[in-house]
Amino acid sequence: MYTERPRSNICRRKKMVKICCIGAGYVGGPTMAVIALKCPSIEVVVVDISVPRITAWNSEQLPIYEPGLDEVVEQCRGKNLFFSTNVEKHVSEADIIFVSVNTPTKTLGLGAGKAADLTYWESAARMIADVSKSDKIVVEKSTVPVKTAEAIERILTHNSKGIKFQILSNPEFLAEGTAVWDLFNPDRVLIGGRETPDGQKAIQALKKVYANWVPEERILTTNLWSAELSKLAANALLAQRISSINAMSALCEATGADVSQVSHAVGKDSRIGPKFLNASVGFGGSCFQKDILNLVYICECNGLAEVADYWKQVIKVNDYQKNRFVNRIVSSMFNTVSGKKIGVLGFAFKKDTGDTRETPAIDVCKGLLGDMARLSIYDPQVTDDQIQKDLTMNKFDWDHPVHLQPMSPIDIKQVSVVWDAYEAAKDAHGLCILTEWDEFKILDYQRIFDNMQKPAFVFDGCNVVNVGELREIGFIVYSIGKPMDPWFKDMPAMA
Ligand code: UDX
Ligand code: ADP
Protein backbone atom coordinates (compact mmCIF):
# COMPACT_ATOMS: atom_id res chain seq x y z
CA MET A 1 0.00 0.00 0.00
CA TYR A 2 1.26 3.47 -0.89
CA THR A 3 1.62 5.83 2.04
CA GLU A 4 2.43 9.47 1.49
CA ARG A 5 5.65 10.53 3.15
CA PRO A 6 4.91 13.08 5.84
CA ARG A 7 5.99 16.53 4.61
CA SER A 8 8.40 18.36 6.83
CA ASN A 9 7.13 21.34 8.82
CA ILE A 10 9.45 23.51 6.82
CA CYS A 11 7.70 22.54 3.58
CA ARG A 12 4.23 23.05 4.97
CA ARG A 13 4.92 26.35 6.76
CA LYS A 14 4.46 29.31 4.47
CA LYS A 15 7.50 31.55 4.29
CA MET A 16 6.94 34.61 6.49
CA VAL A 17 6.87 37.80 4.42
CA LYS A 18 9.51 40.26 5.59
CA ILE A 19 9.13 43.98 5.24
CA CYS A 20 11.93 46.44 5.86
CA CYS A 21 11.36 50.19 5.96
CA ILE A 22 14.33 52.52 5.47
CA GLY A 23 13.69 55.71 7.47
CA ALA A 24 12.16 55.70 10.96
CA GLY A 25 10.56 59.13 10.74
CA TYR A 26 7.05 60.54 10.93
CA VAL A 27 5.94 58.45 7.95
CA GLY A 28 8.00 55.24 8.28
CA GLY A 29 7.51 54.75 12.04
CA PRO A 30 3.71 54.97 12.37
CA THR A 31 3.01 53.31 8.99
CA MET A 32 5.12 50.27 9.80
CA ALA A 33 3.74 50.02 13.33
CA VAL A 34 0.21 49.82 11.93
CA ILE A 35 1.20 47.29 9.24
CA ALA A 36 2.78 45.14 11.98
CA LEU A 37 -0.34 45.40 14.13
CA LYS A 38 -2.72 44.53 11.31
CA CYS A 39 -0.56 41.80 9.76
CA PRO A 40 0.72 39.54 12.57
CA SER A 41 2.11 37.08 10.03
CA ILE A 42 4.46 39.67 8.53
CA GLU A 43 7.78 40.61 10.13
CA VAL A 44 8.37 44.35 9.93
CA VAL A 45 11.76 45.94 10.63
CA VAL A 46 12.22 49.70 10.57
CA VAL A 47 15.82 50.76 10.01
CA ASP A 48 17.51 54.14 10.22
CA ILE A 49 21.04 55.51 10.15
CA SER A 50 20.21 57.69 13.14
CA VAL A 51 21.22 55.83 16.31
CA PRO A 52 19.32 58.19 18.69
CA ARG A 53 16.14 57.78 16.62
CA ILE A 54 16.27 53.99 16.73
CA THR A 55 17.17 54.03 20.43
CA ALA A 56 14.11 56.17 21.06
CA TRP A 57 11.85 53.84 19.02
CA ASN A 58 13.09 51.00 21.23
CA SER A 59 12.42 52.95 24.44
CA GLU A 60 9.35 54.07 26.39
CA GLN A 61 9.75 57.61 24.98
CA LEU A 62 9.06 57.31 21.24
CA PRO A 63 10.82 59.93 19.09
CA ILE A 64 7.54 61.37 17.81
CA TYR A 65 4.36 62.32 19.58
CA GLU A 66 1.31 60.90 17.86
CA PRO A 67 -1.96 60.06 19.63
CA GLY A 68 -2.50 56.27 19.84
CA LEU A 69 0.99 55.40 18.58
CA ASP A 70 2.41 54.27 21.95
CA GLU A 71 -0.31 51.63 22.27
CA VAL A 72 0.23 50.28 18.74
CA VAL A 73 4.00 50.05 19.20
CA GLU A 74 3.62 48.46 22.61
CA GLN A 75 1.40 45.71 21.18
CA CYS A 76 3.81 44.56 18.46
CA ARG A 77 7.34 45.71 19.31
CA GLY A 78 9.54 42.65 19.90
CA LYS A 79 6.89 40.36 18.34
CA ASN A 80 6.73 41.22 14.66
CA LEU A 81 7.87 44.87 14.80
CA PHE A 82 11.54 45.73 15.24
CA PHE A 83 13.63 48.89 15.07
CA SER A 84 17.27 48.58 14.09
CA THR A 85 20.32 50.45 12.84
CA ASN A 86 21.52 47.35 11.04
CA VAL A 87 20.26 48.73 7.75
CA GLU A 88 22.07 46.42 5.35
CA LYS A 89 21.19 43.15 7.10
CA HIS A 90 17.46 43.85 7.18
CA VAL A 91 17.35 45.25 3.67
CA SER A 92 19.07 42.15 2.34
CA GLU A 93 16.59 39.84 4.14
CA ALA A 94 13.41 41.69 3.14
CA ASP A 95 10.92 40.81 0.41
CA ILE A 96 9.37 44.27 0.36
CA ILE A 97 11.43 47.40 1.10
CA PHE A 98 9.69 50.67 1.85
CA VAL A 99 11.84 53.75 1.39
CA SER A 100 10.82 56.61 3.62
CA VAL A 101 13.91 58.81 3.80
CA ASN A 102 14.16 62.60 3.71
CA THR A 103 13.55 64.41 0.43
CA PRO A 104 14.52 67.99 1.34
CA THR A 105 14.24 70.99 -0.95
CA LYS A 106 17.59 71.61 -2.65
CA THR A 107 19.48 74.53 -1.14
CA LEU A 108 22.30 74.62 -3.68
CA GLY A 109 22.80 74.16 -7.42
CA LEU A 110 20.27 73.43 -10.12
CA GLY A 111 16.71 73.93 -8.89
CA ALA A 112 17.82 75.35 -5.50
CA GLY A 113 14.85 76.50 -3.42
CA LYS A 114 12.39 74.37 -5.42
CA ALA A 115 13.56 70.96 -6.61
CA ALA A 116 13.68 67.96 -4.30
CA ASP A 117 17.12 66.84 -3.19
CA LEU A 118 17.23 63.10 -3.86
CA THR A 119 20.64 62.50 -2.24
CA TYR A 120 19.18 60.37 0.56
CA TRP A 121 16.95 58.44 -1.80
CA GLU A 122 19.78 57.76 -4.24
CA SER A 123 22.11 56.53 -1.52
CA ALA A 124 19.36 54.26 -0.18
CA ALA A 125 18.79 52.84 -3.68
CA ARG A 126 22.49 52.18 -4.23
CA MET A 127 22.71 50.43 -0.87
CA ILE A 128 19.66 48.25 -1.72
CA ALA A 129 21.31 47.22 -5.00
CA ASP A 130 24.59 46.50 -3.20
CA VAL A 131 23.29 44.26 -0.45
CA SER A 132 20.42 42.43 -2.16
CA LYS A 133 20.78 38.73 -2.84
CA SER A 134 17.15 37.98 -3.75
CA ASP A 135 14.39 39.67 -5.80
CA LYS A 136 12.80 42.68 -4.09
CA ILE A 137 9.82 44.96 -4.32
CA VAL A 138 10.98 48.52 -3.59
CA VAL A 139 8.22 50.88 -2.50
CA GLU A 140 8.49 54.68 -2.67
CA LYS A 141 6.89 56.01 0.47
CA SER A 142 8.51 59.44 0.79
CA THR A 143 7.01 62.10 -1.44
CA VAL A 144 9.19 62.38 -4.49
CA PRO A 145 9.08 64.25 -7.79
CA VAL A 146 7.20 62.58 -10.61
CA LYS A 147 9.47 60.17 -12.49
CA THR A 148 11.70 59.47 -9.46
CA ALA A 149 10.70 55.83 -9.74
CA GLU A 150 12.25 55.74 -13.19
CA ALA A 151 15.54 57.15 -11.89
CA ILE A 152 15.58 54.73 -8.96
CA GLU A 153 14.72 51.84 -11.24
CA ARG A 154 17.76 52.70 -13.37
CA ILE A 155 20.08 52.76 -10.36
CA LEU A 156 18.72 49.42 -9.20
CA THR A 157 18.80 47.65 -12.54
CA HIS A 158 22.25 48.94 -13.50
CA ASN A 159 23.65 47.56 -10.26
CA SER A 160 21.45 44.51 -9.95
CA LYS A 161 23.81 41.56 -10.53
CA GLY A 162 20.88 39.65 -12.01
CA ILE A 163 18.46 40.33 -9.16
CA LYS A 164 15.00 41.57 -10.16
CA PHE A 165 13.65 44.75 -8.62
CA GLN A 166 10.09 45.98 -9.02
CA ILE A 167 9.48 49.56 -8.01
CA LEU A 168 6.12 50.73 -6.71
CA SER A 169 4.85 54.13 -5.66
CA ASN A 170 2.67 53.98 -2.55
CA PRO A 171 2.35 57.57 -1.34
CA GLU A 172 1.36 58.24 2.24
CA PHE A 173 -1.62 60.49 2.86
CA LEU A 174 -1.62 60.44 6.67
CA ALA A 175 -1.78 63.73 8.51
CA GLU A 176 0.18 64.28 11.70
CA GLY A 177 -1.83 64.28 14.88
CA THR A 178 -4.29 61.80 13.33
CA ALA A 179 -1.71 59.46 11.77
CA VAL A 180 -2.83 56.32 13.57
CA TRP A 181 -6.50 56.95 12.82
CA ASP A 182 -5.67 57.75 9.17
CA LEU A 183 -3.67 54.54 8.86
CA PHE A 184 -6.46 52.45 10.42
CA ASN A 185 -9.15 54.08 8.24
CA PRO A 186 -7.54 55.43 5.07
CA ASP A 187 -9.79 57.19 2.54
CA ARG A 188 -7.73 55.31 -0.01
CA VAL A 189 -4.49 53.43 -0.41
CA LEU A 190 -2.80 54.21 -3.69
CA ILE A 191 -0.40 51.78 -5.35
CA GLY A 192 1.27 52.66 -8.64
CA GLY A 193 3.38 50.23 -10.61
CA ARG A 194 4.67 49.29 -14.01
CA GLU A 195 2.07 48.05 -16.48
CA THR A 196 4.04 44.84 -17.12
CA PRO A 197 3.17 41.35 -15.78
CA ASP A 198 5.95 41.64 -13.16
CA GLY A 199 4.83 45.15 -12.24
CA GLN A 200 1.24 43.96 -11.79
CA LYS A 201 2.42 41.02 -9.69
CA ALA A 202 4.28 43.41 -7.39
CA ILE A 203 1.16 45.61 -7.09
CA GLN A 204 -0.87 42.55 -6.07
CA ALA A 205 1.74 41.56 -3.45
CA LEU A 206 1.55 44.99 -1.78
CA LYS A 207 -2.23 45.09 -2.16
CA LYS A 208 -2.39 41.81 -0.21
CA VAL A 209 -0.61 43.48 2.71
CA TYR A 210 -3.11 46.34 2.93
CA ALA A 211 -6.06 44.03 2.28
CA ASN A 212 -5.52 42.71 5.83
CA TRP A 213 -7.52 45.71 7.05
CA VAL A 214 -8.38 48.07 4.18
CA PRO A 215 -11.56 47.32 2.18
CA GLU A 216 -10.71 46.27 -1.37
CA GLU A 217 -12.57 49.16 -3.00
CA ARG A 218 -10.35 51.64 -1.17
CA ILE A 219 -7.15 50.21 -2.62
CA LEU A 220 -6.57 52.03 -5.89
CA THR A 221 -4.02 50.89 -8.41
CA THR A 222 -2.56 53.14 -11.10
CA ASN A 223 0.54 53.52 -13.18
CA LEU A 224 3.69 54.77 -11.44
CA TRP A 225 3.52 58.36 -12.61
CA SER A 226 -0.14 58.84 -11.67
CA ALA A 227 0.60 57.61 -8.14
CA GLU A 228 3.59 59.93 -7.76
CA LEU A 229 1.71 62.93 -9.13
CA SER A 230 -1.43 62.21 -7.08
CA LYS A 231 0.48 62.81 -3.86
CA LEU A 232 1.76 66.20 -5.02
CA ALA A 233 -1.67 67.07 -6.43
CA ALA A 234 -3.50 66.16 -3.19
CA ASN A 235 -1.20 68.31 -1.07
CA ALA A 236 -1.31 71.19 -3.55
CA LEU A 237 -5.13 71.15 -3.62
CA LEU A 238 -5.37 71.03 0.18
CA ALA A 239 -2.89 73.89 0.59
CA GLN A 240 -4.69 75.85 -2.11
CA ARG A 241 -7.94 75.71 -0.10
CA ILE A 242 -6.15 77.15 2.92
CA SER A 243 -4.55 79.94 0.90
CA SER A 244 -7.95 80.65 -0.67
CA ILE A 245 -9.69 81.06 2.69
CA ASN A 246 -6.70 82.99 4.07
CA ALA A 247 -6.92 85.39 1.12
CA MET A 248 -10.63 85.78 1.97
CA SER A 249 -9.71 86.47 5.61
CA ALA A 250 -7.83 89.62 4.56
CA LEU A 251 -10.90 90.77 2.65
CA CYS A 252 -13.15 89.95 5.62
CA GLU A 253 -11.05 92.19 7.87
CA ALA A 254 -11.27 94.99 5.32
CA THR A 255 -15.04 94.70 4.90
CA GLY A 256 -16.36 93.65 8.31
CA ALA A 257 -17.33 90.13 7.23
CA ASP A 258 -16.47 87.20 9.52
CA VAL A 259 -14.33 84.52 7.86
CA SER A 260 -15.76 81.74 10.06
CA GLN A 261 -19.26 82.60 8.87
CA VAL A 262 -18.06 82.77 5.27
CA SER A 263 -16.31 79.40 5.41
CA HIS A 264 -19.29 77.82 7.15
CA ALA A 265 -21.61 79.16 4.46
CA VAL A 266 -19.46 78.11 1.51
CA GLY A 267 -18.62 74.74 3.08
CA LYS A 268 -22.32 73.86 3.16
CA ASP A 269 -22.18 73.62 -0.61
CA SER A 270 -21.72 69.89 -1.08
CA ARG A 271 -19.51 70.57 -4.09
CA ILE A 272 -17.09 72.52 -1.87
CA GLY A 273 -17.40 70.69 1.48
CA PRO A 274 -16.49 71.99 4.93
CA LYS A 275 -12.93 70.68 5.46
CA PHE A 276 -9.68 72.65 5.14
CA LEU A 277 -11.45 75.99 5.21
CA ASN A 278 -10.23 77.24 8.58
CA ALA A 279 -8.46 80.57 8.19
CA SER A 280 -5.16 80.63 10.04
CA VAL A 281 -1.84 82.43 10.32
CA GLY A 282 -0.73 80.12 7.49
CA PHE A 283 -0.19 76.48 6.77
CA GLY A 284 2.95 74.68 7.93
CA GLY A 285 4.21 71.12 8.09
CA SER A 286 6.83 69.18 6.23
CA CYS A 287 4.76 68.56 3.11
CA PHE A 288 2.67 71.41 1.75
CA GLN A 289 5.32 73.97 0.87
CA LYS A 290 7.90 71.38 -0.16
CA ASP A 291 5.47 69.53 -2.41
CA ILE A 292 4.18 72.68 -4.07
CA LEU A 293 7.72 73.92 -4.73
CA ASN A 294 8.41 70.55 -6.22
CA LEU A 295 5.30 70.78 -8.39
CA VAL A 296 6.33 74.27 -9.52
CA TYR A 297 9.76 72.99 -10.49
CA ILE A 298 8.33 70.07 -12.45
CA CYS A 299 5.95 72.44 -14.30
CA GLU A 300 8.83 74.78 -15.14
CA CYS A 301 10.97 71.88 -16.38
CA ASN A 302 8.10 70.88 -18.63
CA GLY A 303 7.71 74.40 -20.04
CA LEU A 304 4.42 75.04 -18.20
CA ALA A 305 5.18 78.54 -16.89
CA GLU A 306 1.53 79.55 -16.34
CA VAL A 307 0.79 76.39 -14.37
CA ALA A 308 3.93 76.93 -12.29
CA ASP A 309 2.86 80.53 -11.55
CA TYR A 310 -0.59 79.39 -10.48
CA TRP A 311 0.81 77.05 -7.81
CA LYS A 312 3.51 79.54 -6.74
CA GLN A 313 0.72 81.91 -5.77
CA VAL A 314 -0.50 79.42 -3.11
CA ILE A 315 2.84 79.80 -1.33
CA LYS A 316 2.95 83.57 -1.86
CA VAL A 317 -0.44 83.96 -0.14
CA ASN A 318 0.80 81.77 2.71
CA ASP A 319 3.85 84.02 3.17
CA TYR A 320 1.63 87.10 2.86
CA GLN A 321 -0.61 85.78 5.65
CA LYS A 322 2.34 85.31 8.05
CA ASN A 323 3.75 88.78 7.21
CA ARG A 324 0.33 90.35 7.60
CA PHE A 325 0.05 88.83 11.08
CA VAL A 326 3.43 90.21 12.19
CA ASN A 327 2.64 93.63 10.71
CA ARG A 328 -0.70 93.65 12.52
CA ILE A 329 1.01 92.98 15.85
CA VAL A 330 3.65 95.64 15.37
CA SER A 331 1.31 98.31 13.99
CA SER A 332 -1.29 97.82 16.73
CA MET A 333 1.31 98.09 19.46
CA PHE A 334 2.18 101.67 18.50
CA ASN A 335 4.36 100.61 15.57
CA THR A 336 7.06 99.04 17.69
CA VAL A 337 7.56 95.91 19.74
CA SER A 338 11.18 96.72 20.53
CA GLY A 339 11.97 95.56 24.08
CA LYS A 340 8.35 94.50 24.67
CA LYS A 341 7.57 91.05 25.95
CA ILE A 342 5.29 89.02 23.69
CA GLY A 343 3.91 85.74 24.98
CA VAL A 344 3.68 83.09 22.27
CA LEU A 345 1.24 80.24 22.79
CA GLY A 346 1.94 77.31 20.50
CA PHE A 347 4.93 76.60 18.29
CA ALA A 348 4.08 73.25 16.62
CA PHE A 349 2.70 73.55 13.09
CA LYS A 350 -0.65 72.24 14.32
CA LYS A 351 -2.18 70.78 17.45
CA ASP A 352 -1.55 67.23 18.69
CA THR A 353 1.98 67.06 17.35
CA GLY A 354 5.40 68.15 18.55
CA ASP A 355 6.51 68.69 14.95
CA THR A 356 7.76 72.17 14.09
CA ARG A 357 8.80 71.66 10.47
CA GLU A 358 7.82 74.77 8.46
CA THR A 359 5.61 75.90 11.31
CA PRO A 360 4.27 79.44 10.73
CA ALA A 361 5.47 80.16 14.28
CA ILE A 362 9.05 80.27 12.98
CA ASP A 363 8.36 83.11 10.54
CA VAL A 364 6.13 84.99 12.98
CA CYS A 365 8.71 84.74 15.79
CA LYS A 366 11.56 85.70 13.46
CA GLY A 367 9.50 88.69 12.28
CA LEU A 368 8.93 89.82 15.88
CA LEU A 369 12.57 89.23 16.81
CA GLY A 370 13.51 91.33 13.78
CA ASP A 371 11.61 94.17 15.43
CA MET A 372 13.52 93.48 18.68
CA ALA A 373 10.64 91.96 20.67
CA ARG A 374 11.37 89.69 23.64
CA LEU A 375 9.56 86.37 23.25
CA SER A 376 8.34 83.98 25.90
CA ILE A 377 7.16 80.82 24.16
CA TYR A 378 5.02 77.98 25.47
CA ASP A 379 4.05 74.84 23.57
CA PRO A 380 2.86 71.69 25.34
CA GLN A 381 4.93 69.38 23.09
CA VAL A 382 7.90 71.32 21.70
CA THR A 383 11.18 71.46 23.62
CA ASP A 384 13.33 74.49 24.35
CA ASP A 385 16.15 73.01 22.24
CA GLN A 386 13.94 72.52 19.22
CA ILE A 387 12.58 76.07 19.39
CA GLN A 388 16.04 77.61 19.70
CA LYS A 389 17.26 75.46 16.81
CA ASP A 390 14.29 76.39 14.61
CA LEU A 391 14.74 80.09 15.24
CA THR A 392 18.38 80.02 14.19
CA MET A 393 18.20 77.60 11.26
CA ASN A 394 18.26 78.66 7.61
CA LYS A 395 15.30 78.04 5.31
CA PHE A 396 15.02 74.40 4.14
CA ASP A 397 17.86 73.19 6.42
CA TRP A 398 15.42 71.41 8.74
CA ASP A 399 15.10 68.44 6.40
CA HIS A 400 18.79 67.58 6.38
CA PRO A 401 19.67 65.03 9.07
CA VAL A 402 22.82 66.90 10.08
CA HIS A 403 22.24 70.46 11.16
CA LEU A 404 25.38 72.51 11.48
CA GLN A 405 23.75 75.86 12.01
CA PRO A 406 25.47 78.08 14.56
CA MET A 407 23.22 79.54 17.24
CA SER A 408 22.83 83.28 17.20
CA PRO A 409 23.50 84.70 20.66
CA ILE A 410 21.18 87.69 20.04
CA ASP A 411 18.19 85.44 19.37
CA ILE A 412 18.86 83.23 22.36
CA LYS A 413 18.84 86.25 24.68
CA GLN A 414 15.58 87.49 23.21
CA VAL A 415 13.78 84.13 23.47
CA SER A 416 12.80 82.21 26.55
CA VAL A 417 10.87 78.97 26.46
CA VAL A 418 8.54 78.27 29.37
CA TRP A 419 6.37 75.34 30.41
CA ASP A 420 3.20 77.19 31.26
CA ALA A 421 0.87 79.49 29.31
CA TYR A 422 0.41 81.82 32.31
CA GLU A 423 4.16 82.20 32.67
CA ALA A 424 4.47 83.05 28.97
CA ALA A 425 1.81 85.76 29.35
CA LYS A 426 3.07 87.21 32.66
CA ASP A 427 4.01 90.91 32.29
CA ALA A 428 3.66 90.60 28.52
CA HIS A 429 2.36 93.45 26.38
CA GLY A 430 0.83 91.06 23.89
CA LEU A 431 -0.07 87.42 23.53
CA CYS A 432 -0.09 85.57 20.19
CA ILE A 433 -1.69 82.21 19.62
CA LEU A 434 0.08 80.31 16.87
CA THR A 435 -1.14 76.70 17.32
CA GLU A 436 -4.74 75.63 17.89
CA TRP A 437 -4.06 73.47 21.00
CA ASP A 438 -7.38 72.73 22.74
CA GLU A 439 -5.97 73.87 26.09
CA PHE A 440 -5.71 77.46 24.79
CA LYS A 441 -9.50 77.58 24.50
CA ILE A 442 -10.01 77.00 28.19
CA LEU A 443 -7.31 79.16 29.77
CA ASP A 444 -8.30 81.54 32.56
CA TYR A 445 -8.07 84.67 30.42
CA GLN A 446 -9.11 86.92 33.32
CA ARG A 447 -6.03 85.73 35.24
CA ILE A 448 -3.89 86.26 32.15
CA PHE A 449 -5.29 89.78 31.67
CA ASP A 450 -4.68 90.70 35.31
CA ASN A 451 -1.00 89.78 34.97
CA MET A 452 -0.30 91.50 31.65
CA GLN A 453 0.84 95.05 30.82
CA LYS A 454 -1.97 97.36 29.69
CA PRO A 455 -3.32 97.80 27.12
CA ALA A 456 -3.26 94.01 26.86
CA PHE A 457 -3.38 92.58 23.34
CA VAL A 458 -4.33 89.13 22.09
CA PHE A 459 -3.47 88.18 18.50
CA ASP A 460 -5.20 84.92 17.68
CA GLY A 461 -3.68 83.26 14.61
CA CYS A 462 -5.90 80.18 14.85
CA ASN A 463 -9.30 81.57 15.86
CA VAL A 464 -9.43 79.59 19.10
CA VAL A 465 -10.48 82.29 21.59
CA ASN A 466 -13.94 83.67 22.19
CA VAL A 467 -13.38 87.19 20.93
CA GLY A 468 -16.49 88.63 22.64
CA GLU A 469 -15.57 87.25 26.06
CA LEU A 470 -11.98 88.49 25.82
CA ARG A 471 -13.11 91.98 24.81
CA GLU A 472 -15.48 91.94 27.82
CA ILE A 473 -12.47 91.22 30.06
CA GLY A 474 -10.67 94.22 28.57
CA PHE A 475 -8.32 92.73 25.98
CA ILE A 476 -7.78 94.31 22.59
CA VAL A 477 -8.29 91.31 20.35
CA TYR A 478 -7.22 90.61 16.79
CA SER A 479 -8.51 87.34 15.41
CA ILE A 480 -7.77 86.35 11.80
CA GLY A 481 -10.56 87.36 9.42
CA LYS A 482 -12.92 88.57 12.17
CA PRO A 483 -14.54 91.99 12.45
CA MET A 484 -11.90 94.37 13.78
CA ASP A 485 -11.61 95.67 17.33
CA PRO A 486 -12.48 99.40 17.45
CA TRP A 487 -8.86 99.92 18.60
CA PHE A 488 -7.53 99.11 15.13
CA LYS A 489 -9.70 101.72 13.40
CA ASP A 490 -7.51 104.55 14.67
CA MET A 491 -4.27 102.72 13.94
CA PRO A 492 -2.09 103.78 11.02
CA ALA A 493 -2.61 101.81 7.80
CA MET A 494 -0.72 98.55 7.73
CA ALA A 495 2.27 97.96 5.53
C1 UDX B 1 -0.61 67.02 5.14
C2 UDX B 1 -1.73 66.29 4.39
O1 UDX B 1 -2.98 66.60 5.03
C3 UDX B 1 -1.48 64.79 4.39
O2 UDX B 1 -2.46 64.13 3.61
C4 UDX B 1 -0.10 64.52 3.79
O3 UDX B 1 0.20 63.15 3.81
C5 UDX B 1 0.98 65.29 4.55
O4 UDX B 1 0.64 66.68 4.57
P1 UDX B 1 -0.02 67.42 7.69
O5 UDX B 1 1.06 68.32 7.16
O6 UDX B 1 0.34 66.43 8.73
O7 UDX B 1 -0.66 66.60 6.49
O8 UDX B 1 -1.16 68.34 8.32
P2 UDX B 1 -2.52 69.01 7.84
O9 UDX B 1 -3.60 68.60 8.75
O10 UDX B 1 -2.77 68.81 6.39
O11 UDX B 1 -2.24 70.56 8.12
C6 UDX B 1 -1.26 71.28 7.41
C7 UDX B 1 -1.26 72.73 7.81
O12 UDX B 1 -2.42 73.39 7.36
C8 UDX B 1 -1.21 72.97 9.33
O13 UDX B 1 -0.32 74.03 9.59
C9 UDX B 1 -2.63 73.34 9.68
O14 UDX B 1 -2.71 74.16 10.82
C10 UDX B 1 -3.03 74.11 8.42
N1 UDX B 1 -4.49 74.15 8.20
C11 UDX B 1 -5.18 73.00 8.00
C12 UDX B 1 -5.13 75.38 8.16
O15 UDX B 1 -4.51 76.43 8.31
N2 UDX B 1 -6.48 75.40 7.93
C13 UDX B 1 -7.20 74.27 7.72
O16 UDX B 1 -8.42 74.38 7.50
C14 UDX B 1 -6.53 73.03 7.76
P1 ADP C 1 9.24 61.83 7.07
O1 ADP C 1 8.42 62.92 7.68
O2 ADP C 1 9.10 61.75 5.56
O3 ADP C 1 9.04 60.49 7.71
P2 ADP C 1 11.72 62.19 8.56
O4 ADP C 1 12.75 63.25 8.35
O5 ADP C 1 10.90 62.21 9.81
O6 ADP C 1 10.78 62.23 7.26
O7 ADP C 1 12.40 60.74 8.45
C1 ADP C 1 13.34 60.36 7.50
C2 ADP C 1 14.34 59.41 8.18
O8 ADP C 1 15.15 58.79 7.18
C3 ADP C 1 15.33 60.11 9.14
O9 ADP C 1 15.20 59.54 10.43
C4 ADP C 1 16.74 59.81 8.54
O10 ADP C 1 17.72 59.56 9.53
C5 ADP C 1 16.44 58.55 7.73
N1 ADP C 1 17.40 58.31 6.63
C6 ADP C 1 17.82 59.17 5.67
N2 ADP C 1 18.67 58.55 4.82
C7 ADP C 1 18.78 57.24 5.24
C8 ADP C 1 19.50 56.08 4.76
N3 ADP C 1 20.26 56.13 3.65
N4 ADP C 1 19.39 54.93 5.46
C9 ADP C 1 18.61 54.87 6.57
N5 ADP C 1 17.90 55.92 7.06
C10 ADP C 1 17.97 57.09 6.40
Coordinates of C-alpha atoms in Angstrom, one line a residue, residues 112-114 236 239-240 243 283 288-289 291-301 304-320:
A112 CA 17.8 75.3 -5.5
G113 CA 14.9 76.5 -3.4
K114 CA 12.4 74.4 -5.4
A236 CA -1.3 71.2 -3.6
A239 CA -2.9 73.9 0.6
Q240 CA -4.7 75.8 -2.1
S243 CA -4.6 79.9 0.9
F283 CA -0.2 76.5 6.8
F288 CA 2.7 71.4 1.8
Q289 CA 5.3 74.0 0.9
D291 CA 5.5 69.5 -2.4
I292 CA 4.2 72.7 -4.1
L293 CA 7.7 73.9 -4.7
N294 CA 8.4 70.5 -6.2
L295 CA 5.3 70.8 -8.4
V296 CA 6.3 74.3 -9.5
Y297 CA 9.8 73.0 -10.5
I298 CA 8.3 70.1 -12.5
C299 CA 6.0 72.4 -14.3
E300 CA 8.8 74.8 -15.1
C301 CA 11.0 71.9 -16.4
L304 CA 4.4 75.0 -18.2
A305 CA 5.2 78.5 -16.9
E306 CA 1.5 79.5 -16.3
V307 CA 0.8 76.4 -14.4
A308 CA 3.9 76.9 -12.3
D309 CA 2.9 80.5 -11.5
Y310 CA -0.6 79.4 -10.5
W311 CA 0.8 77.1 -7.8
K312 CA 3.5 79.5 -6.7
Q313 CA 0.7 81.9 -5.8
V314 CA -0.5 79.4 -3.1
I315 CA 2.8 79.8 -1.3
K316 CA 2.9 83.6 -1.9
V317 CA -0.4 84.0 -0.1
N318 CA 0.8 81.8 2.7
D319 CA 3.8 84.0 3.2
Y320 CA 1.6 87.1 2.9

